[in-house]
Coordinates of C-alpha atoms in Angstrom, one line a residue:
X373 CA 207.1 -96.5 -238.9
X374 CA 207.5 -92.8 -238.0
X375 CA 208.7 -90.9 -240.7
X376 CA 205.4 -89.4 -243.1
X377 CA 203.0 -91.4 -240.6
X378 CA 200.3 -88.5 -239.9
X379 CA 198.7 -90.5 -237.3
X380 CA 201.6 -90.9 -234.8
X381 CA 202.8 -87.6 -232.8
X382 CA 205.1 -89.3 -230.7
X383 CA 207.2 -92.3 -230.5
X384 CA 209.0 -94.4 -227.9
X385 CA 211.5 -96.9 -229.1
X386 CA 212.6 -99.3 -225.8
X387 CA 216.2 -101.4 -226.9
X388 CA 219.2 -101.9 -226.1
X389 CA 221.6 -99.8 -228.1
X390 CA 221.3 -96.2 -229.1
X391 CA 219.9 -94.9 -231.9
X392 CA 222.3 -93.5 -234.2
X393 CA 221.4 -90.6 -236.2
X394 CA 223.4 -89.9 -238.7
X395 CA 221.4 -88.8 -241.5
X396 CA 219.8 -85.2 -241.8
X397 CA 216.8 -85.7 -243.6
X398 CA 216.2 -89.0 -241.9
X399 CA 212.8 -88.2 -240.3
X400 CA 213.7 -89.4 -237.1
X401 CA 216.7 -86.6 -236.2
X402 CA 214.5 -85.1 -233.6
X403 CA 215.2 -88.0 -230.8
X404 CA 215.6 -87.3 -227.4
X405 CA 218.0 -90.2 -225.7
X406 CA 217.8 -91.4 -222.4
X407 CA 220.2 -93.4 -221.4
X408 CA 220.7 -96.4 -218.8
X409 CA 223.9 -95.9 -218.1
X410 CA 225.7 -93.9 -214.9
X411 CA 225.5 -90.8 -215.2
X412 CA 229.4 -89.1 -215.4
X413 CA 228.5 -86.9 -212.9
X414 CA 228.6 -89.9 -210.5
X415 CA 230.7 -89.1 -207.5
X416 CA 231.4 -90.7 -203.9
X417 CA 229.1 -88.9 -202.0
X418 CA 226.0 -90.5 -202.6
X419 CA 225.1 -88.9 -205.8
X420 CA 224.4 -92.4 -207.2
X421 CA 221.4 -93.4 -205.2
X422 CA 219.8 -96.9 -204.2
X423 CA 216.6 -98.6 -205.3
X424 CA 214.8 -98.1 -202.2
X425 CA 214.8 -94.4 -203.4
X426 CA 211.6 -92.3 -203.2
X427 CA 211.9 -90.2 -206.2
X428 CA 209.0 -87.5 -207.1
X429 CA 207.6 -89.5 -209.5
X430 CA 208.1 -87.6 -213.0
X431 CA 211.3 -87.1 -214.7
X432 CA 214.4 -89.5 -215.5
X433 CA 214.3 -90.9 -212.2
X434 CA 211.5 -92.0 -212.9
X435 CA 211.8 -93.3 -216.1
X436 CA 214.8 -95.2 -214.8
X437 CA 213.1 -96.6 -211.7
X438 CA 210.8 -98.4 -213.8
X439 CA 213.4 -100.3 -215.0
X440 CA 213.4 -104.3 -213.6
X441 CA 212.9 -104.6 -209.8
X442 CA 213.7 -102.0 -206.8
X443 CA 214.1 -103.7 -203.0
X444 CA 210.5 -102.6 -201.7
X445 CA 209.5 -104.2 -205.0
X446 CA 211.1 -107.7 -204.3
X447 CA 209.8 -107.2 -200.6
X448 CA 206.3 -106.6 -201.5
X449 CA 206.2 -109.9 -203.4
X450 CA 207.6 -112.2 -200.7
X451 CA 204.8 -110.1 -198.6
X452 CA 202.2 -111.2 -201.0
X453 CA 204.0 -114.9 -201.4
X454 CA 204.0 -115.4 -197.0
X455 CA 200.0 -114.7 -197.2
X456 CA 199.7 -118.7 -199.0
X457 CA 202.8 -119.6 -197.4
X458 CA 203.6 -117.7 -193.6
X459 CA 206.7 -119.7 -192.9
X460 CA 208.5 -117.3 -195.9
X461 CA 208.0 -114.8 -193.0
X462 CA 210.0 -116.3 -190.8
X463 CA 212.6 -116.5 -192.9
X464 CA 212.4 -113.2 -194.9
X465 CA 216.2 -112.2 -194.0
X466 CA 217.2 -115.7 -195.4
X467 CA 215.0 -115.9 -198.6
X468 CA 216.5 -111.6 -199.2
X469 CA 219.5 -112.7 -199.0
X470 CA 219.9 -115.6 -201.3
X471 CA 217.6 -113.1 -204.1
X472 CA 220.2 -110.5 -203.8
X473 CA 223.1 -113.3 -204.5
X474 CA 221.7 -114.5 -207.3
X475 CA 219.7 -111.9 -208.7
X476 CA 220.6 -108.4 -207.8
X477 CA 223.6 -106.2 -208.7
X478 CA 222.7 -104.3 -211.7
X479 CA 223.0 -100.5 -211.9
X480 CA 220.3 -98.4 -214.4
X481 CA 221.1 -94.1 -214.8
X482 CA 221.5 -93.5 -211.0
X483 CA 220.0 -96.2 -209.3
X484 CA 222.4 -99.0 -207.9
X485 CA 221.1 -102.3 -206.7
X486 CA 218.2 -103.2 -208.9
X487 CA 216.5 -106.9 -209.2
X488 CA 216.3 -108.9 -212.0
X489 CA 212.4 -109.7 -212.9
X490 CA 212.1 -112.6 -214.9
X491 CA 214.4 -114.4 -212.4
X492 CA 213.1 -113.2 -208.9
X493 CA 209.5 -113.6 -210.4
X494 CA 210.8 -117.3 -211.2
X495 CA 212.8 -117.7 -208.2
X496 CA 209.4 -116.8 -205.9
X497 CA 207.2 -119.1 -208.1
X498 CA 209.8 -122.2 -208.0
X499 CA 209.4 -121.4 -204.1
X500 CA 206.6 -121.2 -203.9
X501 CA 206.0 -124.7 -205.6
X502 CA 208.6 -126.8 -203.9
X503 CA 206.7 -125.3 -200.6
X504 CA 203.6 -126.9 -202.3
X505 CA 205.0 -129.9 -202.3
X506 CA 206.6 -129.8 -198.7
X507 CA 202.5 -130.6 -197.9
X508 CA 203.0 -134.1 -198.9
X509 CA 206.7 -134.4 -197.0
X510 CA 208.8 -133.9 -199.7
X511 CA 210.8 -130.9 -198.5
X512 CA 210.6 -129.7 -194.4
X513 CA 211.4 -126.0 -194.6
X514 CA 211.9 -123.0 -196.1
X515 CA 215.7 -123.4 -196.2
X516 CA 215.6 -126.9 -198.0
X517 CA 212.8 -125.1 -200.7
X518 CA 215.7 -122.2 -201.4
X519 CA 218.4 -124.9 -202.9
X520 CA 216.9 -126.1 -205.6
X521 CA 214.9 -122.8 -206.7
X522 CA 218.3 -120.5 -206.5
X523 CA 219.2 -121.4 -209.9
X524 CA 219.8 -119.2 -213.4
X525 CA 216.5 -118.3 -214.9
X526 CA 217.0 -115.2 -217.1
X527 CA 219.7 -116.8 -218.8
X528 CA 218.1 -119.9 -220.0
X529 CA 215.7 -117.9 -221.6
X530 CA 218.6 -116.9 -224.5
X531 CA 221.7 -118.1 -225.7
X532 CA 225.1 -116.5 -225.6
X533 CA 226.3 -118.0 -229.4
X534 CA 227.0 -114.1 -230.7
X535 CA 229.2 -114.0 -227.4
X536 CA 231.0 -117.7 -228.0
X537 CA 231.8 -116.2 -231.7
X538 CA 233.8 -113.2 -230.7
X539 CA 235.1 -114.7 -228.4
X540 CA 236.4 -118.1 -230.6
X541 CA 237.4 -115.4 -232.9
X542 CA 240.0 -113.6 -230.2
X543 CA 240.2 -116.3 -227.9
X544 CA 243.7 -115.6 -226.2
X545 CA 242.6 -111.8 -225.3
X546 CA 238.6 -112.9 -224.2
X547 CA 240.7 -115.6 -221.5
X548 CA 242.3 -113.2 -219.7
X549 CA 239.4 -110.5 -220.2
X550 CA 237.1 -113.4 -218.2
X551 CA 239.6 -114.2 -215.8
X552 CA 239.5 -110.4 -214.6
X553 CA 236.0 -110.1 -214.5
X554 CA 235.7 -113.7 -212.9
X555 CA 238.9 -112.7 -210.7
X556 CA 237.0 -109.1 -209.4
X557 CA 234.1 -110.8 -208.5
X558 CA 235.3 -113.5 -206.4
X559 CA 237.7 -111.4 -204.2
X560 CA 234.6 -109.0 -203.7
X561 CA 231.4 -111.3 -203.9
X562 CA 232.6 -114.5 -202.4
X563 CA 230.9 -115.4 -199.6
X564 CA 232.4 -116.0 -196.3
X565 CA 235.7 -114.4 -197.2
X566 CA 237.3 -111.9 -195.1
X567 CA 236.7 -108.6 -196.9
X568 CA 240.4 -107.1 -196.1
X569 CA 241.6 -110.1 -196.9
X570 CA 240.2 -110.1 -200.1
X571 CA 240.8 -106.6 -201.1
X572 CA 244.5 -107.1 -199.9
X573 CA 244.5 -110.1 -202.8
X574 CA 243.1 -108.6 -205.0
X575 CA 244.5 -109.2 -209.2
X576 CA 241.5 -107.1 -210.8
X577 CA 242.6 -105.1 -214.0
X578 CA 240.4 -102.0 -214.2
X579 CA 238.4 -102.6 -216.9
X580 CA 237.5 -99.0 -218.2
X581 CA 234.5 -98.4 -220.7
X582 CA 235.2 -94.8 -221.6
X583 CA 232.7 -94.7 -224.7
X584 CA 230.1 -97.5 -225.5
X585 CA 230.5 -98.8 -228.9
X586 CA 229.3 -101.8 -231.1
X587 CA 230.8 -100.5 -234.3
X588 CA 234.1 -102.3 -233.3
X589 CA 232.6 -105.5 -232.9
X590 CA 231.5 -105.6 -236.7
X591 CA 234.8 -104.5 -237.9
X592 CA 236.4 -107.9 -236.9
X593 CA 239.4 -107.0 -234.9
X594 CA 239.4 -107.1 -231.3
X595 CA 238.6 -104.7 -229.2
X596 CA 238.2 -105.1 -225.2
X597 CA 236.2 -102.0 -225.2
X598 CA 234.0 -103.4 -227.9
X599 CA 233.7 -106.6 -226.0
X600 CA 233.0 -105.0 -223.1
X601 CA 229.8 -103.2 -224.9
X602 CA 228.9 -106.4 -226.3
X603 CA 228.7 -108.0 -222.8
X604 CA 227.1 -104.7 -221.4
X605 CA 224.1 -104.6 -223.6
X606 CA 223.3 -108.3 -224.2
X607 CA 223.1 -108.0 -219.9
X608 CA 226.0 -109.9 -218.8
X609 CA 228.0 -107.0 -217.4
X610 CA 226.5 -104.1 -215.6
X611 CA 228.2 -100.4 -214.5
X612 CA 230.4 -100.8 -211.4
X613 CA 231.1 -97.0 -211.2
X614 CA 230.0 -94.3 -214.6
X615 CA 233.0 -95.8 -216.8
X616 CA 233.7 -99.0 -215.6
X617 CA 231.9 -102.7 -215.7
X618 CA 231.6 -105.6 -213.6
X619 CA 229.7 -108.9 -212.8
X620 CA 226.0 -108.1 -211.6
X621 CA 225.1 -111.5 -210.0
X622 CA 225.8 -115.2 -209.3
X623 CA 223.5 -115.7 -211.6
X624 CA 225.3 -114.3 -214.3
X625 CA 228.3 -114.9 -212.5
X626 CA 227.6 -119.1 -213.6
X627 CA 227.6 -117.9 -217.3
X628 CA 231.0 -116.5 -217.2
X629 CA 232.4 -119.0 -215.5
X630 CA 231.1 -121.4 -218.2
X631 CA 232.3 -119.5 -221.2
X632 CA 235.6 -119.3 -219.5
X633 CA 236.4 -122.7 -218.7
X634 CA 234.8 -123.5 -222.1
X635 CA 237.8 -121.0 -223.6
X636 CA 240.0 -122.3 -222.3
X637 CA 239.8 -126.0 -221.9
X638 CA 238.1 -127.0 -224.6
X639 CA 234.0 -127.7 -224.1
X640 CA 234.8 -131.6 -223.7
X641 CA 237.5 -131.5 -220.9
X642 CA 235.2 -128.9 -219.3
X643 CA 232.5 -131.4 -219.2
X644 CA 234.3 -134.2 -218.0
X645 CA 233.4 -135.5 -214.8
X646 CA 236.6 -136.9 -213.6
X647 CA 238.5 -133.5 -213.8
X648 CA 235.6 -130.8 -212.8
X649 CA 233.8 -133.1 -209.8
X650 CA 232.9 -131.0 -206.8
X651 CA 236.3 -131.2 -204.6
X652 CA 237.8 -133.5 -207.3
X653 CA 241.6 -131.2 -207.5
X654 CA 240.7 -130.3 -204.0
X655 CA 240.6 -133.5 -202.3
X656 CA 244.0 -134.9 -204.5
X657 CA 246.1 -132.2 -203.3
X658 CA 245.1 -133.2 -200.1
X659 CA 247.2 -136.3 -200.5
X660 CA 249.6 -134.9 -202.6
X661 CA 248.4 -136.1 -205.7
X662 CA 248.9 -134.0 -209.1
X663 CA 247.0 -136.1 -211.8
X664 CA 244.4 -133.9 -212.2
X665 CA 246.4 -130.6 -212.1
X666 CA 248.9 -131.6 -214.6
X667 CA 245.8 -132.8 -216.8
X668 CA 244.6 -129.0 -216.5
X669 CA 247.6 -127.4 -217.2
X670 CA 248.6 -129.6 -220.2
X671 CA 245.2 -129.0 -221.8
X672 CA 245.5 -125.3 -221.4
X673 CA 248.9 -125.1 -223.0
X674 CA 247.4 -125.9 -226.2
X675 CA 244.7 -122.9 -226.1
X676 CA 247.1 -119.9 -224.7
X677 CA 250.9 -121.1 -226.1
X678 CA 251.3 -119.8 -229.6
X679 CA 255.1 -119.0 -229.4
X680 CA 257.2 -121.6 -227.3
X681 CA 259.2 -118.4 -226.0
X682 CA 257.5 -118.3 -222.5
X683 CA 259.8 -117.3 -219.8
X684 CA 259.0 -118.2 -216.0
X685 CA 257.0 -115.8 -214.6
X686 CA 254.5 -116.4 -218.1
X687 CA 253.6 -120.2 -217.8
X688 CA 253.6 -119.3 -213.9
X689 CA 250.4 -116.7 -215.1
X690 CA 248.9 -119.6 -217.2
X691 CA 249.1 -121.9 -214.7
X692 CA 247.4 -119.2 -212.4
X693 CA 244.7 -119.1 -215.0
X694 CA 244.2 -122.8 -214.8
X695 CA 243.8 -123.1 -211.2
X696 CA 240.9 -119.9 -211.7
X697 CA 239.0 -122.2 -214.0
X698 CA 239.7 -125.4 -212.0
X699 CA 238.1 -123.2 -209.0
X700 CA 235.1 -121.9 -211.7
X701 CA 234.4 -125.9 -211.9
X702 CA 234.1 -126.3 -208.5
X703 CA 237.2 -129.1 -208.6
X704 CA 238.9 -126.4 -205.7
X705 CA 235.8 -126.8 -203.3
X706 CA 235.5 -128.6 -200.4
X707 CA 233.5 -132.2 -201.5
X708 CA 231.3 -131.8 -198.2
X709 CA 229.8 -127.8 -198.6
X710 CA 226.7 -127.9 -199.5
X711 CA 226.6 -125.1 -201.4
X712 CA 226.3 -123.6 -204.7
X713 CA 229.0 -121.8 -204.6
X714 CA 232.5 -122.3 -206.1
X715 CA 235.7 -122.5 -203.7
X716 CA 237.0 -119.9 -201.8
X717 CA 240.5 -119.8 -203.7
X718 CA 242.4 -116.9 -202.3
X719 CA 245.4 -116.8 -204.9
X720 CA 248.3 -114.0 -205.2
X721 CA 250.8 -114.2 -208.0
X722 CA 254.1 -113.2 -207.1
X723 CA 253.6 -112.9 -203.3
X724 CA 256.4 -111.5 -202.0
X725 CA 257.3 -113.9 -198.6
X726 CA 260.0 -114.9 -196.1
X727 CA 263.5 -114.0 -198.3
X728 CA 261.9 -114.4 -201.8
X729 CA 259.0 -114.1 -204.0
X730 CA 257.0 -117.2 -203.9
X731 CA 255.5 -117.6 -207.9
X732 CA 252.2 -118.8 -206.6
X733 CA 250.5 -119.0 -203.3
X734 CA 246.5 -120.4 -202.4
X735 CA 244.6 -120.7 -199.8
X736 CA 241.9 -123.3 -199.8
X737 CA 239.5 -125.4 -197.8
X738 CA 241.3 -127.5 -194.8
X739 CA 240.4 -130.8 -194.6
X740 CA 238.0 -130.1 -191.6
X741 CA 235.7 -127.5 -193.9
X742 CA 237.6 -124.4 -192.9
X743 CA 238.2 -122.1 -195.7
X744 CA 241.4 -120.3 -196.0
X745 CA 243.4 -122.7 -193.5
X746 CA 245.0 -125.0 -196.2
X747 CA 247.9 -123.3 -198.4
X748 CA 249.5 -124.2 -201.1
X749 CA 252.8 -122.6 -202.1
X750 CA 254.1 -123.5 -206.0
X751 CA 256.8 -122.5 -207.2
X752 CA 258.2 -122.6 -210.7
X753 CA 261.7 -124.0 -212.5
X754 CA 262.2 -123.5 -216.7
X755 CA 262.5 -126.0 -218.8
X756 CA 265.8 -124.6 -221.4
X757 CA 264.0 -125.3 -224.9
X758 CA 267.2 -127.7 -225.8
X759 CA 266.5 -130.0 -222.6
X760 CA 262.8 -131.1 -223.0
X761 CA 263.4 -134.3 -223.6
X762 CA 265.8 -134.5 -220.5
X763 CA 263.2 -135.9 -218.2
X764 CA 266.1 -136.6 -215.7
X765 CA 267.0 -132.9 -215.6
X766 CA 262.8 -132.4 -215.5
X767 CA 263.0 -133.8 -211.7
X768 CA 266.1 -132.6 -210.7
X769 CA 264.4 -128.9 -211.4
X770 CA 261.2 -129.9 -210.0
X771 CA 263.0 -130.8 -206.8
X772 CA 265.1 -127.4 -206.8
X773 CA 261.6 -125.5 -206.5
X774 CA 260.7 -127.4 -203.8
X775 CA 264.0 -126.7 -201.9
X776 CA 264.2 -123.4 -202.8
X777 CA 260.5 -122.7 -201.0
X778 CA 261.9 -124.0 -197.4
X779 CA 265.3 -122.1 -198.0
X780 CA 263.5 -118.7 -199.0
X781 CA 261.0 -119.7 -196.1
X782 CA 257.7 -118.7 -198.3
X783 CA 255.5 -120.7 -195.5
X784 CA 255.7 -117.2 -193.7
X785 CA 253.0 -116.2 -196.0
X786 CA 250.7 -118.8 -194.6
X787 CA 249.7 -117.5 -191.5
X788 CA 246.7 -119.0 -189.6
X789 CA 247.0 -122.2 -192.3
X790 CA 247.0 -125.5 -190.4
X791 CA 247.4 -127.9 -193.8
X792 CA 250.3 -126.8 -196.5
X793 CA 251.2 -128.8 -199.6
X794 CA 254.3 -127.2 -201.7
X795 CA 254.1 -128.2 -205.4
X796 CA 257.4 -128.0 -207.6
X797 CA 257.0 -127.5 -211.2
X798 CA 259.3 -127.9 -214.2
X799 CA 257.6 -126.5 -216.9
X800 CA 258.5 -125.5 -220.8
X801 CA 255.7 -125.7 -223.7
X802 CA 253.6 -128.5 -222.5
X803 CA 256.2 -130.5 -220.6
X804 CA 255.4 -130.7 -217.0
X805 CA 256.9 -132.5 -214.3
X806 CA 255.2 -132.0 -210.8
X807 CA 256.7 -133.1 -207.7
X808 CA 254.7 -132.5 -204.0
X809 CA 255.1 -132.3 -200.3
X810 CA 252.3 -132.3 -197.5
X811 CA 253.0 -130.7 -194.2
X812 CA 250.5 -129.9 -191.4
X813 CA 251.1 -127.6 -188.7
X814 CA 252.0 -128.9 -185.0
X815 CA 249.6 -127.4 -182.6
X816 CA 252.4 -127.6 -179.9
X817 CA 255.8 -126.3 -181.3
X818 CA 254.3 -124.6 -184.5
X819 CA 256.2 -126.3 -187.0
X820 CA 255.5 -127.5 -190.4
X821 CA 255.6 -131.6 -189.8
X822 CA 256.7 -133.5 -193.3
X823 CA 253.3 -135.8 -193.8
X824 CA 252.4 -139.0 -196.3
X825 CA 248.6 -137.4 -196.7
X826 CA 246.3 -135.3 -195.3
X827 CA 243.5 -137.5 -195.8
X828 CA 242.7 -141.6 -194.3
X829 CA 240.9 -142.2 -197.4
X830 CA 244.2 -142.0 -199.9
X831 CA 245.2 -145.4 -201.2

């Protein structure tokens, strides 16, 4: 197309990954690239600037800025959208908010917060429609339109199969890749959750992108960085700072969380609907119940055991990684929130409480629909390779991790929880014995009071 065409003086080629030029006499080896990526230079002083930026209007900036939506660009359209349908006025704040949730997050050369298109051009159209129909009494008000048109648009448009594939092909590596991404955004996205708190919890890895680079993902062995670029480019992953990458969106956040749980449970238990049910592992801890959690953790042993020479604090990992997927499903929130969000699972591995180190320690909805005021303490006994088939010894070590979570007084951890549940595991390969004890919190004396269930539904 542009080498010996006399009719074309210049040439703009619009993609996704650069342009390699590694041929001299190539006839395209005078190429200026413009990146849309941070630029290194980026530093903490506002250098990296926002999308509500007035730039002069020539030059990189303004290359860059033409790149998917800026804030005054979203605003404008809800502006034009309230002329047919004034009550989106009233509830601009509302209808802002949910767009930036879902659809904003993405970082191009240096400008930080910009919109998806295709979805908040969707997202306005769907509400645009279900306020249509709010004419004939289907749907009251501006708040009841926003629930069913906050939903992924962009990424129904595509599918993530070259994704699945490197990720089949390394699967052990891309699960605990996903579960820091997933992990990173939670603790610093999830709404309602005390920021300190949050931050304080936090089990992000640092997920450095020093040098873009696809070539790795041809070569066939794995590569986080390659993955990483894979994830970058196809739109899944945006900059977080000039060498680093994160999850944009909730949007995209919904996609990971799939192709996690998909990882690493196998695409059939993921689907099932007595396991992943809104509240489902939620509401059985709540009366002490560990079906469902022992059906997680069994299925996950056959994805990330390869070895059988796990030692305690490695099956206490997996099982954290179980519980992040549980909470991905939405079995961890509460049954009555109507949201569309996944729990609020506070978790800290290794928390160091009371005179010990607890191996596991949530915090979760309370029966009552407060988040953060229900804990859940587990703590973790080895299974000797040579005793597996002991299920005696199996409770009798079960039992030991329950004692040894009131005698090392991890509760202490729990502070401001009104609802505890302590699980004891005895674990080794895919043997798993679980054994469980509900407590709630006496508003007088301010002890921990032994209880049958939390619930007056449990049978």
């Amino acid at each position: 197309m542009f080498k010996d065409n006399f009719y074309l003086r210049k040439g703009l080629l619009v993609g996704v990954f650069e342009v390699p030029l590694a041929e001299l006499g190539s006839g395209a080896n005078n190429i200026v690239d413009f990146p849309m990526v941070p630029f290194k230079n980026v530093t903490g002083n506002g250098s990296t600037i926002s999308a509500t930026y007035k730039h002069s209007g020539r030059g990189l900036d303004a290359l860059t800025d033409s790149f998917w939506f800026n804030t005054k660009e979203v605003e404008g359209l809800l502006e034009k959208s309230a002329i047919r349908f004034p009550q989106i006025a009233e509830h601009r704040d509302k209808v802002m908010a949910v767009i930036k949730d879902w659809y904003n997050g993405y970082h191009f050369g240096r400008f930080r917060g910009k919109y998806n298109p295709w979805s908040v051009c969707a997202f306005i159209g769907c509400l645009c429609s279900q306020l249509e129909s709010s004419e004939h009494g289907e749907i009251r008000s501006v708040p009841d339109a926003i629930k069913p048109a906050a939903r992924a648009y962009w990424v129904a448009t595509g599918t993530t199969d070259l994704i699945e594939q490197q990720f089949t092909s390394h699967r052990d590596q891309a699960i605990r890749l996903m579960e820091s991404l997933i992990r990173e955004y939670r603790e610093t996205r999830l709404d309602g959750l005390d920021h300190d708190l949050a931050l304080g919890n936090s089990q992000a890895v640092s997920l450095q992108l020093p040098k873009p680079n696809m070539n790795i993902i041809s070569s066939g062995k794995y590569s986080t960085e390659g993955m990483l670029t894979l994830c970058l480019f196809a739109g899944y992953l945006t900059h977080k700072h000039p060498d680093s990458v994160c999850i944009p969106n909730h949007e995209v956040y919904n996609v990971w969380c799939t192709l996690f749980t998909r990882a690493l449970l196998g695409a059939g238990f993921a689907e099932r609907a007595d396991v992943n049910a809104r509240g489902s592992l939620l509401v059985e801890l709540w009366e002490g119940k560990t079906a469902i959690l022992s059906s997680f953790i069994s299925e996950a042993f056959g994805t990330l055991t390869n070895h059988g020479k796990y030692k305690e604090k490695e099956y206490a990992n997996i099982v954290a990684t179980v519980l992040t997927a549980a909470s991905c499903l939405g079995a961890l929130s509460h049954p009555d929130q109507a949201s569309s969000h996944t729990s609020h699972a506070v978790t800290t591995r290794e928390n160091h409480t009371g005179d010990g180190q607890c191996d596991h320690v949530m915090r979760l909805y309370s029966t009552d629909n407060k988040p953060n005021q229900f804990g859940v303490l587990i703590e973790f006994k080895l299974i000797p390779k040579d005793k597996r088939a002991n299920t005696g010894l199996h409770e009798t070590l079960a039992k030991k991790a329950l004692e040894q979570i009131i005698e090392k007084r991890y509760p202490a951890c729990l502070s401001g929880c009104t609802e505890r549940l302590d699980i004891g595991i005895a674990i080794g390969s895919n043997v798993v014995h679980i054994l469980t004890q509900l407590y709630k919190l006496d508003a007088a004396t301010r002890k921990w009071i032994p209880v049958e269930c939390l619930t007056s539904s449990a049978s």
